[in-house]
Coordinates of C-alpha atoms in Angstrom, one line a residue:
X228 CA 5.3 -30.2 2.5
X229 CA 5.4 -29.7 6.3
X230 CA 5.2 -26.2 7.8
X231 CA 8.7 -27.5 9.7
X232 CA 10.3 -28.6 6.1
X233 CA 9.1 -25.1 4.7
X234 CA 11.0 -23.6 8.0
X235 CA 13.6 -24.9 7.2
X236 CA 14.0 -23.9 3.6
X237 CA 13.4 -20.2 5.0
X238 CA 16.8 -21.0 6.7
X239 CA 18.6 -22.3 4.2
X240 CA 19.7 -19.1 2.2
X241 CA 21.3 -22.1 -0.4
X242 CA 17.5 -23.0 -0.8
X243 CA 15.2 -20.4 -3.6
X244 CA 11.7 -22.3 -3.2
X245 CA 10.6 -20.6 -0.7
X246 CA 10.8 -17.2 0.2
X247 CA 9.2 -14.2 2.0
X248 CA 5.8 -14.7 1.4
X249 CA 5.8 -18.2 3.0
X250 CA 8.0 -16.6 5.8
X251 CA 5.8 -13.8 6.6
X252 CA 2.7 -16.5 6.6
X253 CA 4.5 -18.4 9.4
X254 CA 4.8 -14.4 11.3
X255 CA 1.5 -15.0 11.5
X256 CA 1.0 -18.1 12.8
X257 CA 3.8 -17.3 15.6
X258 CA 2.0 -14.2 16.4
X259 CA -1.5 -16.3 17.0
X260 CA 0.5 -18.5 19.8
X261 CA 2.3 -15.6 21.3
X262 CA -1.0 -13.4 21.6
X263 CA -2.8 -16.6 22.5
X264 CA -0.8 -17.2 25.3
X265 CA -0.9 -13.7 26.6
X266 CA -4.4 -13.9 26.4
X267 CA -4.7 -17.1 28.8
X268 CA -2.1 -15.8 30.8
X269 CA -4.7 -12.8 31.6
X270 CA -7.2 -15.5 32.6
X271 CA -8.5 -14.8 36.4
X272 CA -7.1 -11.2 36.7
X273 CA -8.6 -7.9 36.6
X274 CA -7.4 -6.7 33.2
X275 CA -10.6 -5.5 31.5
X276 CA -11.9 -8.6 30.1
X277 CA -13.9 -11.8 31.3
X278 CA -12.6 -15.0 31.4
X279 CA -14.8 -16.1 28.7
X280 CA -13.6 -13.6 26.4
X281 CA -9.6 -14.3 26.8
X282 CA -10.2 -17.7 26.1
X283 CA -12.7 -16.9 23.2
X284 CA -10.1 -14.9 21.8
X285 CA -7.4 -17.3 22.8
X286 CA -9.2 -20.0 20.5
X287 CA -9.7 -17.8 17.5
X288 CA -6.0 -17.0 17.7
X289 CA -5.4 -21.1 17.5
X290 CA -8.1 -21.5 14.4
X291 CA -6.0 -19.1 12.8
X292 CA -2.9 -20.4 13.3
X293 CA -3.8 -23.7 12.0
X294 CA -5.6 -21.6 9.1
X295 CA -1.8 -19.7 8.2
X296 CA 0.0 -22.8 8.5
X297 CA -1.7 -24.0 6.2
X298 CA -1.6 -20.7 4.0
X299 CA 1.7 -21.2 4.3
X300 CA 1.7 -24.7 2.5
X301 CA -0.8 -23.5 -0.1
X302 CA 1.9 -20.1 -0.7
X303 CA 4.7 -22.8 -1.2
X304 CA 3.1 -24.6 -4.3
X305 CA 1.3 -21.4 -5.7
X306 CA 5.2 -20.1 -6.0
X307 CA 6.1 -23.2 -7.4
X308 CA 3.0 -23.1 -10.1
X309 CA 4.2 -19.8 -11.0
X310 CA 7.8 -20.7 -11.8
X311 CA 7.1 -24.1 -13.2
X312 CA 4.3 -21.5 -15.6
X313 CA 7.5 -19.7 -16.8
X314 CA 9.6 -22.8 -17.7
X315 CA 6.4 -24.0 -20.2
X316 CA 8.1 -23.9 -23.5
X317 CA 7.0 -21.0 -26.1
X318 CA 8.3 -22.5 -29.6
X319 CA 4.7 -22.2 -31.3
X320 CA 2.1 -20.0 -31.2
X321 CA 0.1 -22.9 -29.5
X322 CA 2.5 -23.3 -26.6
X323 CA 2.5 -19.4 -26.5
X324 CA -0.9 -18.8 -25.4
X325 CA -1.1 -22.0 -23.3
X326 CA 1.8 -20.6 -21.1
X327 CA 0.3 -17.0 -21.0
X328 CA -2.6 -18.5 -19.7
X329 CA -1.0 -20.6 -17.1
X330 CA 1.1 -17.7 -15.8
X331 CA -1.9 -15.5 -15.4
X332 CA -3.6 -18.8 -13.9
X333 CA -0.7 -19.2 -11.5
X334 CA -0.6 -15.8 -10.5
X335 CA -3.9 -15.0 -9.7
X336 CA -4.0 -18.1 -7.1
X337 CA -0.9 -16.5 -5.7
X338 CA -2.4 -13.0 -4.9
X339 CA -5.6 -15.2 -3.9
X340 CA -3.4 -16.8 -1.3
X341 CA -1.6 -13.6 -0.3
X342 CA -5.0 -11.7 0.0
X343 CA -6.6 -14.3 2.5
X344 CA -3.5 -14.7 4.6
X345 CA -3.3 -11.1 5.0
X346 CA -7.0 -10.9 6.0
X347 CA -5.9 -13.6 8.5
X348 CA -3.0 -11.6 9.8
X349 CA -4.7 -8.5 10.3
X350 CA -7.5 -10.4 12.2
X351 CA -4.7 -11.4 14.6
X352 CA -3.1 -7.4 14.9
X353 CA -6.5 -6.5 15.8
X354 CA -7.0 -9.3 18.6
X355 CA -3.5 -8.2 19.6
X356 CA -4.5 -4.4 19.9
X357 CA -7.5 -5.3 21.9
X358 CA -4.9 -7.0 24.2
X359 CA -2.7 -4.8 25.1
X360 CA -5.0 -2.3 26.7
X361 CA -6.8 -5.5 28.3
X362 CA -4.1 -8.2 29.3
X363 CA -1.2 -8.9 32.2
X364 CA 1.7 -6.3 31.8
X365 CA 3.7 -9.4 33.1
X366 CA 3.3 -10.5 29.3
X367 CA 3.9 -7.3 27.5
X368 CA 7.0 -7.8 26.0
X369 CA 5.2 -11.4 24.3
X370 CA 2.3 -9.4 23.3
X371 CA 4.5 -6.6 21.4
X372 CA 6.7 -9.0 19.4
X373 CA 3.2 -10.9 18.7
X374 CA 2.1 -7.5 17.3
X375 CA 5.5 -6.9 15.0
X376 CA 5.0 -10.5 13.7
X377 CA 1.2 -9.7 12.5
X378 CA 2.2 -7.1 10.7
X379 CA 5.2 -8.7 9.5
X380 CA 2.5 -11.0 8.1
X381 CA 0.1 -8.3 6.7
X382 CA 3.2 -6.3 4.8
X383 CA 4.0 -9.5 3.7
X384 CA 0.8 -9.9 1.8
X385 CA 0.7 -6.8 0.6
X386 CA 3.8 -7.5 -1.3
X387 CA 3.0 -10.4 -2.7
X388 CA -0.1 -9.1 -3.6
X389 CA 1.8 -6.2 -5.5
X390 CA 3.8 -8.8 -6.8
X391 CA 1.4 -10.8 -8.5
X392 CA -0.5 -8.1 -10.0
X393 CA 1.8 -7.7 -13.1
X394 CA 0.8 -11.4 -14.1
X395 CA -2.9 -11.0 -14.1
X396 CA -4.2 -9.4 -17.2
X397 CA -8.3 -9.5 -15.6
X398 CA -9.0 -5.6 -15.1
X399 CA -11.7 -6.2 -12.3
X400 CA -9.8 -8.8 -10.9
X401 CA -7.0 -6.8 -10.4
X402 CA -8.9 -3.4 -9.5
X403 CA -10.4 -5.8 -6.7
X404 CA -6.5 -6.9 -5.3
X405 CA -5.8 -3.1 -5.7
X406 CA -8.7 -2.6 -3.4
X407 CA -7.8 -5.5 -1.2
X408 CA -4.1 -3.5 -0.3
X409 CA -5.7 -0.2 0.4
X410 CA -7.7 -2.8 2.9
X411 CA -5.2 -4.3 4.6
X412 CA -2.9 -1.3 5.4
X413 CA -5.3 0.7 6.5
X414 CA -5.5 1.6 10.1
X415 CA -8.7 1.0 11.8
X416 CA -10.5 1.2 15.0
X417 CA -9.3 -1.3 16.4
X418 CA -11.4 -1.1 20.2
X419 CA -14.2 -1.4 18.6
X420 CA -16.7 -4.9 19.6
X421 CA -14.6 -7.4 20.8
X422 CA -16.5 -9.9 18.8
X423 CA -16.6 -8.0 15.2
X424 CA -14.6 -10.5 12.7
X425 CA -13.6 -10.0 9.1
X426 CA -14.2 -12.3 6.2
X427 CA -13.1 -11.5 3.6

């Protein structure tokens, strides 16, 4: 499914396959294109940084986009895994354990989702924090709502992470997502080298 067909599910409120975490994916992606642009728009001014640089950054923010987008797709059919794990029938002690084991299955790919689209969004918060002490004031108001959207994204994650937790019965596993959400919503120094980067 297209990111546009997953857009417009998000629109539809008849529509219950696609919901928030899919929604605060796409955040993300918007934020990449609106701190992307305020980043080229700060090309060939005084505004702390060197051309090189804006448009170094101004590229990352595309690879992530395209990266979310398609965290977005993955997020749809991880949701759908999980539901379609709940409809498996439970009549013997057979089909018992095999849908158990598919609903942990299902939700551990969902919080695996959740976790690296987070990562990705707070990637693109930092980039925009860096900006907006180094970029044209003529694109402020473009680089704040590119800010709101990336965290929109990260406390997005964070929920779904939460959310998927209860279906994942692996105690390192889920000590590690645990970890993971202190991660993301923790405030760091965001000035620090331009070029650091997060993989996670």
């Amino acid at each position: 499914m297209s990111y546009t067909a997953i857009l417009d599910k998000i629109l539809d409120s008849k529509d219950t396959t696609v919901g928030g975490d899919a929604a605060s994916a796409l955040a993300g992606a918007m934020a990449c294109g609106l701190l992307g642009m305020v980043a080229r728009l700060s090309l060939m001014g005084e505004y702390g940084l060197d051309d090189h640089q804006y448009i170094k950054l101004a590229e990352e923010l595309d690879g992530i986009s395209f990266r979310l987008l398609r965290g977005t797709q993955e997020d749809v059919k991880a949701y759908a895994s999980v539901c379609d794990a709940f409809k498996l029938p439970k009549n013997t002690e057979e089909e018992k354990d095999d849908r158990i084991h598919m609903i942990e299955e299902s939700g551990e790919k969902a919080a695996e989702i959740a976790k690296n689209n987070g990562y990705l969004c707070k990637r693109v918060h930092k980039i925009g924090l860096i900006l907006r002490s180094n970029s044209s004031s003529s694109a402020a108001a473009d680089l704040e709502v590119g800010l709101s959207l990336a965290q929109v994204g990260i406390d997005g994650a964070v929920r779904s992470i939460k959310a998927s937790l209860h279906l994942i019965k692996d105690d390192e596993l889920k000590n590690s997502l645990k970890n993971d959400i202190e991660e993301l919503i923790k405030v760091e120094n965001y000035y620090e080298n331009l070029y650091d980067r997060s993989h996670h």
